[in-house]
Amino acid sequence: MANAPAFVCTACGARHGKWSGRCESCGEWNTIREETPLAAGPGSRSLGAARGRAIELSDLSTTETPPPRTLSGIAEFDRVLGGGLVPASALLVGGDPGIGKSTLLLQAAAHFARAGLKVIYISGEEAAAQVRMRAQRLGLEQAPVRLAAETNLRDILTTLDAERPDLVIIDSIQTMWADNVESAPGSVTQVRAAAHELTGFAKRRGLSVVLVGHVTKEGQIAGPRVVEHMVDTVLYFEGERGHPFRILRAVKNRFGPADEIGVFEMTGTGLAEVVNPSELFLSERGTPSPGSVVFAGIEGTRPVLVELQALVAPTPHSQPRRTVVGWDGGRLAMVLAVLEARCGIPFAGLDVYLNVAGGLRISEPAADLAVAAALLSAREDAALPAETVVFGEISLSGALRPAPQTENRLKEARKLGFTTAILPEGGKTGFDRGIRRTAIADLTGFVGQVFGTG
């Protein structure tokens, strides 16, 4: 009996027994498409009908040396990879259109080629001449990188089998199509099949493959989430249109720490790495003003200092506005509720605006205390001292919890000239390594000690 067609959501990859206008998994409308399943492979008999071959097992104590990593020479890129490129690995890079994914990967391809790797750049969206134009603009026209413009997966694998490169960049996976799959290019079935074939080819041949993925309007990589499980590393290239800064963030990495970031600056000649992100994010910070607080955060293994800006103003509307850029809006609502319930400081009838300067996105809970300080500073129109950093997590009871890697945060703050740190109790107090710690037990004590009210 032939396999019955399936209905798959193109936004989240959920499978449905019949077509409907709205996906029950992700809630999107008009995203369910009919999909012809892949033909059953050889050996469709039950597993008990025949025995397979035995596989060889090895011990963890074997003396086999793991393959060495290859450094690109771009320190920020190597940091996010976990220390360099691993042979026989698959990477998935996603980001908004025009954010600089192709520029970054072309620069990385040139650096890897100069480091001795045989690199092939395959574009499914641009002609080879267009890629050369970008290389000339970036000053990379002399780099020994092979170019190709193709979307047929069978032709690509045939070429790779003949060329035997060390690194292959596929730009992008949504443009690839397999002629044995009865589905349109860019569909869930095609994306899954192409990613599976390329990843398996990389593992068998010992080469590294980088897949560029489009993103949805929510910022997630388009296509089935199973693609993210196939690859070894998933990187997101983030940034705001109005800022020259770009953040390369690892959300999954089998060969290094996740949530590691690399910071780049978009210039006329391409992406330039930023060695000291803290200094860059604070470079435009002028005279301290109400609502401005410096937060000492941790991104992956790297301490990063960034300015939090808050504005609190009376609202003419019955429903006050809560606008957040670069932080979680639900977390802001929680901090406002704790300030009102535990400290008696209401924000009713006040519009609240919160912004993370520089286009950086913060997700760690240690930013709670810095956000509360920025809100109180804006509400009371009282600026904090310029040489002060703040960090700590706020619980619903109003207590302050210590943040991890306190010493690394303070070391980064001291390197940039900060002399005072406001943080929760739980560590040593007093003078230590040139920075004075003000340890506070709860949010009420913080309000009274810093702003003189309770």
Short mmCIF file of C-alpha atoms in Angstrom, two decimals:
data_model
loop_
_atom_site.label_atom_id
_atom_site.label_comp_id
_atom_site.label_asym_id
_atom_site.label_seq_id
_atom_site.Cartn_x
_atom_site.Cartn_y
_atom_site.Cartn_z
CA MET A 1 0.00 0.00 0.00
CA ALA A 2 1.41 3.38 -0.91
CA ASN A 3 2.30 5.76 1.86
CA ALA A 4 -0.46 8.28 2.53
CA PRO A 5 0.47 11.96 2.18
CA ALA A 6 1.16 13.90 5.35
CA PHE A 7 0.42 17.51 6.22
CA VAL A 8 3.32 19.43 7.74
CA CYS A 9 3.51 22.95 9.18
CA THR A 10 6.18 24.95 7.35
CA ALA A 11 6.73 27.16 10.41
CA CYS A 12 7.38 24.58 13.15
CA GLY A 13 7.48 21.22 11.33
CA ALA A 14 4.55 19.69 13.24
CA ARG A 15 2.79 16.84 11.43
CA HIS A 16 -0.99 16.68 11.09
CA GLY A 17 -3.34 13.97 9.89
CA LYS A 18 -5.34 16.35 7.73
CA TRP A 19 -5.19 19.90 6.47
CA SER A 20 -6.41 22.77 8.61
CA GLY A 21 -6.10 26.52 8.42
CA ARG A 22 -4.26 26.92 11.71
CA CYS A 23 -1.42 24.87 13.18
CA GLU A 24 -2.30 23.59 16.64
CA SER A 25 1.37 23.45 17.69
CA CYS A 26 2.61 26.96 16.89
CA GLY A 27 -0.66 28.81 16.23
CA GLU A 28 0.36 30.09 12.78
CA TRP A 29 -2.24 30.46 10.03
CA ASN A 30 -1.98 29.09 6.47
CA THR A 31 1.33 27.31 7.08
CA ILE A 32 0.20 23.67 6.69
CA ARG A 33 1.21 22.08 3.39
CA GLU A 34 0.71 18.61 1.98
CA GLU A 35 3.93 16.64 1.89
CA THR A 36 4.71 13.45 0.06
CA PRO A 37 6.71 11.22 2.42
CA LEU A 38 10.10 9.88 1.45
CA ALA A 39 10.01 6.47 -0.18
CA ALA A 40 10.78 3.59 2.11
CA GLY A 41 14.38 2.49 1.85
CA PRO A 42 15.69 -1.02 1.29
CA GLY A 43 15.11 -3.59 3.94
CA SER A 44 11.52 -2.69 4.73
CA ARG A 45 11.01 -6.01 6.48
CA SER A 46 10.54 -6.08 10.24
CA LEU A 47 13.65 -5.89 12.40
CA GLY A 48 13.15 -9.44 13.59
CA ALA A 49 13.16 -10.93 10.10
CA ALA A 50 16.91 -10.64 9.58
CA ARG A 51 20.00 -9.83 11.55
CA GLY A 52 22.21 -6.89 10.72
CA ARG A 53 25.98 -6.79 10.97
CA ALA A 54 27.70 -6.28 14.29
CA ILE A 55 29.38 -2.94 14.88
CA GLU A 56 32.75 -2.48 16.53
CA LEU A 57 32.71 -0.98 20.01
CA SER A 58 35.59 0.98 21.52
CA ASP A 59 36.45 2.17 25.01
CA LEU A 60 36.84 5.69 26.34
CA SER A 61 40.35 4.67 27.44
CA THR A 62 41.60 4.16 23.88
CA THR A 63 44.67 6.14 22.92
CA GLU A 64 43.22 7.47 19.67
CA THR A 65 43.94 11.20 19.45
CA PRO A 66 41.00 13.45 18.53
CA PRO A 67 41.48 15.47 15.34
CA PRO A 68 42.99 18.92 15.90
CA ARG A 69 40.97 22.09 15.52
CA THR A 70 41.77 24.66 12.88
CA LEU A 71 41.92 28.33 13.84
CA SER A 72 40.54 30.84 11.37
CA GLY A 73 42.53 33.79 12.68
CA ILE A 74 39.29 35.63 13.54
CA ALA A 75 39.47 35.43 17.32
CA GLU A 76 35.78 36.21 17.90
CA PHE A 77 34.69 33.54 15.41
CA ASP A 78 37.04 30.95 16.91
CA ARG A 79 35.77 31.78 20.41
CA VAL A 80 32.16 31.05 19.44
CA LEU A 81 33.19 27.78 17.79
CA GLY A 82 34.76 26.70 21.08
CA GLY A 83 38.38 27.10 20.04
CA GLY A 84 38.40 26.55 16.29
CA LEU A 85 36.81 24.46 13.55
CA VAL A 86 36.38 20.74 14.25
CA PRO A 87 36.79 18.31 11.31
CA ALA A 88 33.73 16.23 10.32
CA SER A 89 31.36 18.73 11.93
CA ALA A 90 28.17 20.46 10.76
CA LEU A 91 27.30 24.06 11.64
CA LEU A 92 24.05 25.94 11.13
CA VAL A 93 24.16 29.75 10.97
CA GLY A 94 20.95 31.79 11.10
CA GLY A 95 20.15 35.48 11.11
CA ASP A 96 17.89 38.18 9.72
CA PRO A 97 18.16 39.07 6.02
CA GLY A 98 20.94 41.58 5.37
CA ILE A 99 22.47 41.20 8.84
CA GLY A 100 25.82 40.06 7.38
CA LYS A 101 25.78 36.24 7.40
CA SER A 102 27.23 35.87 3.92
CA THR A 103 29.82 38.58 4.61
CA LEU A 104 30.96 36.88 7.82
CA LEU A 105 31.19 33.44 6.24
CA LEU A 106 33.03 34.73 3.18
CA GLN A 107 35.58 36.38 5.46
CA ALA A 108 35.85 33.20 7.53
CA ALA A 109 36.25 31.11 4.36
CA ALA A 110 39.12 33.33 3.21
CA HIS A 111 40.85 33.05 6.58
CA PHE A 112 40.46 29.25 6.71
CA ALA A 113 41.77 28.96 3.14
CA ARG A 114 44.83 31.03 4.04
CA ALA A 115 45.32 28.75 7.06
CA GLY A 116 45.76 25.80 4.70
CA LEU A 117 42.25 24.35 4.33
CA LYS A 118 40.68 23.58 0.97
CA VAL A 119 37.48 25.65 1.04
CA ILE A 120 34.50 25.61 -1.33
CA TYR A 121 31.77 28.26 -1.10
CA ILE A 122 28.50 27.16 -2.76
CA SER A 123 25.83 29.82 -3.19
CA GLY A 124 22.25 28.99 -4.04
CA GLU A 125 21.09 32.60 -3.94
CA GLU A 126 23.80 34.48 -5.88
CA ALA A 127 25.81 33.89 -8.99
CA ALA A 128 29.54 33.27 -8.67
CA ALA A 129 30.22 36.71 -10.19
CA GLN A 130 28.15 38.36 -7.46
CA VAL A 131 30.11 36.54 -4.77
CA ARG A 132 33.34 37.74 -6.42
CA MET A 133 32.04 41.32 -6.31
CA ARG A 134 31.51 41.03 -2.56
CA ALA A 135 34.97 39.51 -2.16
CA GLN A 136 36.51 42.47 -4.02
CA ARG A 137 34.67 44.91 -1.77
CA LEU A 138 36.03 43.05 1.26
CA GLY A 139 39.55 42.90 -0.16
CA LEU A 140 39.47 39.09 -0.40
CA GLU A 141 39.75 38.65 -4.17
CA GLN A 142 43.15 36.92 -3.80
CA ALA A 143 41.91 34.34 -1.25
CA PRO A 144 42.20 30.71 -2.51
CA VAL A 145 38.48 29.95 -2.10
CA ARG A 146 36.65 27.92 -4.77
CA LEU A 147 33.20 29.24 -5.74
CA ALA A 148 30.12 27.55 -7.16
CA ALA A 149 26.51 28.55 -7.79
CA GLU A 150 24.23 25.50 -7.65
CA THR A 151 21.07 24.27 -5.93
CA ASN A 152 20.86 20.63 -7.08
CA LEU A 153 21.97 18.53 -4.14
CA ARG A 154 23.02 15.56 -6.29
CA ASP A 155 25.38 17.74 -8.37
CA ILE A 156 26.79 19.37 -5.23
CA LEU A 157 27.57 16.03 -3.55
CA THR A 158 29.15 14.70 -6.76
CA THR A 159 31.43 17.75 -6.94
CA LEU A 160 32.36 17.50 -3.27
CA ASP A 161 33.13 13.81 -3.64
CA ALA A 162 35.54 14.63 -6.47
CA GLU A 163 37.14 17.73 -4.94
CA ARG A 164 37.49 16.39 -1.36
CA PRO A 165 37.52 19.81 0.37
CA ASP A 166 38.13 20.44 4.06
CA LEU A 167 35.36 23.03 4.49
CA VAL A 168 32.13 23.60 2.54
CA ILE A 169 29.80 26.58 3.01
CA ILE A 170 26.22 26.18 1.76
CA ASP A 171 24.39 29.50 1.35
CA SER A 172 21.60 28.70 1.99
CA ILE A 173 20.03 25.37 2.97
CA GLN A 174 16.54 26.59 1.98
CA THR A 175 17.61 26.88 -1.67
CA MET A 176 18.93 23.32 -1.91
CA TRP A 177 16.71 20.63 -3.45
CA ALA A 178 17.03 16.89 -3.83
CA ASP A 179 15.65 15.46 -7.08
CA ASN A 180 14.50 12.26 -5.33
CA VAL A 181 12.12 14.19 -3.07
CA GLU A 182 8.75 15.14 -4.53
CA SER A 183 8.43 18.53 -2.91
CA ALA A 184 9.14 22.14 -3.79
CA PRO A 185 12.52 23.71 -2.85
CA GLY A 186 12.36 25.36 0.55
CA SER A 187 9.66 23.03 1.86
CA VAL A 188 10.02 21.17 5.13
CA THR A 189 10.75 17.88 3.37
CA GLN A 190 13.42 19.38 1.10
CA VAL A 191 15.16 21.24 3.93
CA ARG A 192 15.20 18.14 6.12
CA ALA A 193 16.44 15.89 3.31
CA ALA A 194 19.16 18.31 2.18
CA ALA A 195 20.40 18.89 5.74
CA HIS A 196 20.45 15.14 6.40
CA GLU A 197 22.42 14.37 3.23
CA LEU A 198 24.96 17.14 3.75
CA THR A 199 25.47 16.32 7.43
CA GLY A 200 25.89 12.62 6.72
CA PHE A 201 28.30 13.36 3.86
CA ALA A 202 30.40 15.57 6.17
CA LYS A 203 30.62 12.84 8.81
CA ARG A 204 31.56 10.13 6.30
CA ARG A 205 34.16 12.19 4.41
CA GLY A 206 35.64 13.98 7.41
CA LEU A 207 34.98 17.49 6.13
CA SER A 208 33.25 20.42 7.85
CA VAL A 209 30.05 21.89 6.42
CA VAL A 210 28.47 25.25 7.29
CA LEU A 211 24.78 25.66 6.45
CA VAL A 212 23.20 29.11 6.26
CA GLY A 213 19.55 29.13 7.35
CA HIS A 214 16.83 31.72 6.88
CA VAL A 215 14.90 32.87 9.93
CA THR A 216 11.20 33.42 10.55
CA LYS A 217 9.65 36.68 11.72
CA GLU A 218 10.06 35.44 15.31
CA GLY A 219 13.82 35.14 14.78
CA GLN A 220 13.94 31.32 14.71
CA ILE A 221 15.63 29.37 11.93
CA ALA A 222 12.97 28.52 9.35
CA GLY A 223 12.13 24.91 8.65
CA PRO A 224 11.80 21.87 10.91
CA ARG A 225 13.53 22.01 14.27
CA VAL A 226 14.98 18.57 13.54
CA VAL A 227 17.62 20.33 11.42
CA GLU A 228 19.01 21.96 14.57
CA HIS A 229 19.27 18.50 16.15
CA MET A 230 21.13 17.09 13.14
CA VAL A 231 23.99 19.60 13.24
CA ASP A 232 26.69 19.91 15.87
CA THR A 233 26.61 23.69 16.31
CA VAL A 234 23.85 26.27 15.90
CA LEU A 235 24.89 29.93 15.65
CA TYR A 236 22.68 33.00 15.49
CA PHE A 237 23.93 36.25 13.99
CA GLU A 238 22.11 39.07 15.77
CA GLY A 239 22.08 42.84 15.52
CA GLU A 240 19.92 45.92 15.21
CA ARG A 241 19.62 47.76 11.91
CA GLY A 242 20.47 51.10 13.53
CA HIS A 243 23.60 49.81 15.28
CA PRO A 244 26.89 48.81 13.68
CA PHE A 245 27.43 46.04 16.25
CA ARG A 246 26.75 42.39 15.42
CA ILE A 247 26.59 39.50 17.89
CA LEU A 248 27.41 35.93 16.87
CA ARG A 249 25.85 33.72 19.54
CA ALA A 250 26.18 29.94 19.97
CA VAL A 251 22.87 28.47 21.13
CA LYS A 252 24.11 24.90 20.69
CA ASN A 253 27.66 23.61 20.54
CA ARG A 254 28.79 20.02 21.01
CA PHE A 255 32.43 21.07 20.98
CA GLY A 256 32.39 24.12 23.25
CA PRO A 257 30.33 26.26 25.63
CA ALA A 258 26.85 27.28 24.57
CA ASP A 259 25.70 30.92 24.87
CA GLU A 260 29.21 32.07 23.94
CA ILE A 261 29.23 35.29 21.94
CA GLY A 262 31.52 36.99 19.49
CA VAL A 263 31.18 40.72 18.87
CA PHE A 264 31.75 42.34 15.48
CA GLU A 265 31.38 45.82 14.07
CA MET A 266 30.04 46.39 10.56
CA THR A 267 32.36 48.65 8.59
CA GLY A 268 32.71 49.66 4.95
CA THR A 269 35.21 46.86 4.38
CA GLY A 270 33.28 44.10 6.13
CA LEU A 271 32.97 42.86 9.69
CA ALA A 272 35.71 43.82 12.12
CA GLU A 273 36.07 41.87 15.35
CA VAL A 274 35.74 43.72 18.64
CA VAL A 275 38.36 42.62 21.14
CA ASN A 276 36.86 44.42 24.15
CA PRO A 277 33.04 44.49 23.85
CA SER A 278 32.55 46.14 27.24
CA GLU A 279 34.59 49.16 26.23
CA LEU A 280 32.69 49.39 22.95
CA PHE A 281 29.23 49.16 24.53
CA LEU A 282 30.15 51.88 27.04
CA SER A 283 32.00 54.12 24.57
CA GLU A 284 28.99 56.37 23.94
CA ARG A 285 28.12 56.68 27.61
CA GLY A 286 28.48 60.30 28.61
CA THR A 287 27.78 62.10 31.89
CA PRO A 288 25.70 59.90 34.25
CA SER A 289 22.03 60.73 34.02
CA PRO A 290 18.93 59.46 35.84
CA GLY A 291 17.89 56.05 34.55
CA SER A 292 21.38 55.02 33.39
CA VAL A 293 22.99 52.03 35.15
CA VAL A 294 25.96 49.86 34.15
CA PHE A 295 25.30 46.12 34.42
CA ALA A 296 28.15 43.63 34.77
CA GLY A 297 26.90 40.56 32.90
CA ILE A 298 28.23 37.24 31.65
CA GLU A 299 27.76 36.06 28.07
CA GLY A 300 28.98 32.49 27.77
CA THR A 301 32.41 32.56 29.39
CA ARG A 302 33.01 36.26 28.79
CA PRO A 303 32.15 39.14 31.17
CA VAL A 304 30.46 42.03 29.37
CA LEU A 305 29.58 45.44 30.79
CA VAL A 306 26.61 47.16 29.19
CA GLU A 307 24.51 50.22 29.95
CA LEU A 308 20.84 49.83 30.87
CA GLN A 309 18.67 52.88 30.19
CA ALA A 310 15.25 53.46 31.76
CA LEU A 311 12.70 56.21 31.34
CA VAL A 312 9.68 56.63 33.62
CA ALA A 313 7.12 59.29 32.67
CA PRO A 314 3.46 60.05 33.49
CA THR A 315 1.06 58.56 30.98
CA PRO A 316 -1.99 60.27 29.48
CA HIS A 317 -3.58 56.87 28.82
CA SER A 318 -5.58 54.66 31.14
CA GLN A 319 -3.23 51.74 30.45
CA PRO A 320 0.46 52.58 31.05
CA ARG A 321 2.94 51.43 28.46
CA ARG A 322 5.69 48.90 29.16
CA THR A 323 8.25 48.95 26.32
CA VAL A 324 11.41 46.82 26.46
CA VAL A 325 14.29 46.56 23.98
CA GLY A 326 16.97 43.94 24.59
CA TRP A 327 15.42 42.31 27.68
CA ASP A 328 12.51 40.08 28.60
CA GLY A 329 9.23 41.98 28.97
CA GLY A 330 7.87 39.41 31.43
CA ARG A 331 10.92 39.85 33.62
CA LEU A 332 10.35 43.62 33.66
CA ALA A 333 6.75 43.10 34.81
CA MET A 334 8.01 40.89 37.64
CA VAL A 335 10.56 43.49 38.83
CA LEU A 336 7.87 46.21 38.79
CA ALA A 337 5.52 43.97 40.81
CA VAL A 338 8.20 43.20 43.42
CA LEU A 339 9.05 46.92 43.78
CA GLU A 340 5.41 47.72 44.44
CA ALA A 341 4.57 44.74 46.67
CA ARG A 342 7.77 44.54 48.77
CA CYS A 343 9.02 48.15 48.71
CA GLY A 344 5.78 50.11 48.37
CA ILE A 345 6.95 51.93 45.23
CA PRO A 346 4.07 52.04 42.71
CA PHE A 347 4.45 52.51 38.98
CA ALA A 348 0.73 52.84 38.27
CA GLY A 349 -0.02 55.75 35.95
CA LEU A 350 3.59 55.77 34.70
CA ASP A 351 4.92 54.71 31.32
CA VAL A 352 8.06 52.58 31.63
CA TYR A 353 10.66 52.28 28.86
CA LEU A 354 13.74 50.06 29.18
CA ASN A 355 16.58 49.78 26.67
CA VAL A 356 19.85 47.83 26.54
CA ALA A 357 22.34 50.16 24.87
CA GLY A 358 24.35 48.95 21.90
CA GLY A 359 21.84 46.44 20.52
CA LEU A 360 22.86 43.62 22.90
CA ARG A 361 20.20 41.20 24.15
CA ILE A 362 20.41 40.12 27.80
CA SER A 363 18.76 36.97 29.15
CA GLU A 364 20.44 36.18 32.47
CA PRO A 365 18.51 36.83 35.74
CA ALA A 366 21.49 38.67 37.23
CA ALA A 367 20.29 41.80 35.41
CA ASP A 368 17.28 42.12 37.76
CA LEU A 369 18.99 44.39 40.27
CA ALA A 370 20.47 46.63 37.57
CA VAL A 371 17.02 47.00 35.98
CA ALA A 372 15.48 47.87 39.36
CA ALA A 373 18.23 50.44 39.94
CA ALA A 374 17.61 52.00 36.51
CA LEU A 375 13.85 52.18 37.12
CA LEU A 376 14.25 53.76 40.56
CA SER A 377 16.89 56.16 39.26
CA ALA A 378 14.55 57.32 36.49
CA ARG A 379 11.53 57.52 38.80
CA GLU A 380 13.33 59.48 41.53
CA ASP A 381 15.36 61.54 39.02
CA ALA A 382 18.56 60.60 40.87
CA ALA A 383 21.62 59.41 38.96
CA LEU A 384 23.89 56.70 40.35
CA PRO A 385 27.64 57.43 40.59
CA ALA A 386 29.45 57.02 37.29
CA GLU A 387 31.98 54.50 38.65
CA THR A 388 29.36 52.01 39.94
CA VAL A 389 28.28 48.67 38.46
CA VAL A 390 25.22 46.71 39.59
CA PHE A 391 24.22 43.05 39.29
CA GLY A 392 22.13 40.51 41.19
CA GLU A 393 18.97 38.42 40.92
CA ILE A 394 15.70 39.46 42.61
CA SER A 395 13.38 36.82 44.04
CA LEU A 396 9.62 37.27 44.44
CA SER A 397 10.09 37.72 48.18
CA GLY A 398 12.32 40.73 47.56
CA ALA A 399 15.50 38.94 48.61
CA LEU A 400 18.64 39.30 46.48
CA ARG A 401 20.43 36.21 45.24
CA PRO A 402 24.15 36.15 44.38
CA ALA A 403 25.10 35.95 40.72
CA PRO A 404 27.54 33.32 39.39
CA GLN A 405 31.07 34.26 38.36
CA THR A 406 31.15 37.30 40.62
CA GLU A 407 34.94 37.57 40.48
CA ASN A 408 34.99 37.67 36.68
CA ARG A 409 32.37 40.44 36.64
CA LEU A 410 34.32 42.52 39.15
CA LYS A 411 37.60 41.95 37.33
CA GLU A 412 36.09 43.26 34.09
CA ALA A 413 34.58 46.26 35.91
CA ARG A 414 37.88 47.14 37.54
CA LYS A 415 39.70 46.87 34.19
CA LEU A 416 37.38 49.55 32.78
CA GLY A 417 37.89 51.93 35.71
CA PHE A 418 34.87 51.17 37.92
CA THR A 419 35.54 51.43 41.65
CA THR A 420 32.26 50.38 43.29
CA ALA A 421 29.98 47.37 42.82
CA ILE A 422 26.49 46.95 44.27
CA LEU A 423 25.69 43.26 44.57
CA PRO A 424 23.78 40.80 46.80
CA GLU A 425 25.20 39.39 49.98
CA GLY A 426 26.82 35.99 49.84
CA GLY A 427 30.41 36.84 49.02
CA LYS A 428 33.29 38.70 50.59
CA THR A 429 32.80 42.40 51.26
CA GLY A 430 35.13 45.36 51.59
CA PHE A 431 38.05 46.20 49.34
CA ASP A 432 39.17 43.45 47.04
CA ARG A 433 41.35 43.85 43.96
CA GLY A 434 40.79 47.57 43.81
CA ILE A 435 36.99 47.59 43.74
CA ARG A 436 34.72 48.22 46.74
CA ARG A 437 31.73 45.95 47.19
CA THR A 438 28.44 47.13 48.64
CA ALA A 439 26.63 43.91 49.60
CA ILE A 440 22.87 44.18 50.22
CA ALA A 441 20.52 41.48 51.52
CA ASP A 442 17.18 42.46 50.00
CA LEU A 443 15.52 44.93 47.69
CA THR A 444 14.14 47.05 50.52
CA GLY A 445 17.65 47.57 51.87
CA PHE A 446 18.86 48.43 48.39
CA VAL A 447 16.20 51.12 47.99
CA GLY A 448 16.95 52.61 51.39
CA GLN A 449 20.73 52.50 51.08
CA VAL A 450 21.07 53.73 47.51
CA PHE A 451 18.12 56.10 47.14
CA GLY A 452 17.43 57.02 50.79
CA THR A 453 13.80 55.91 50.80
CA GLY A 454 12.10 52.71 51.88
#
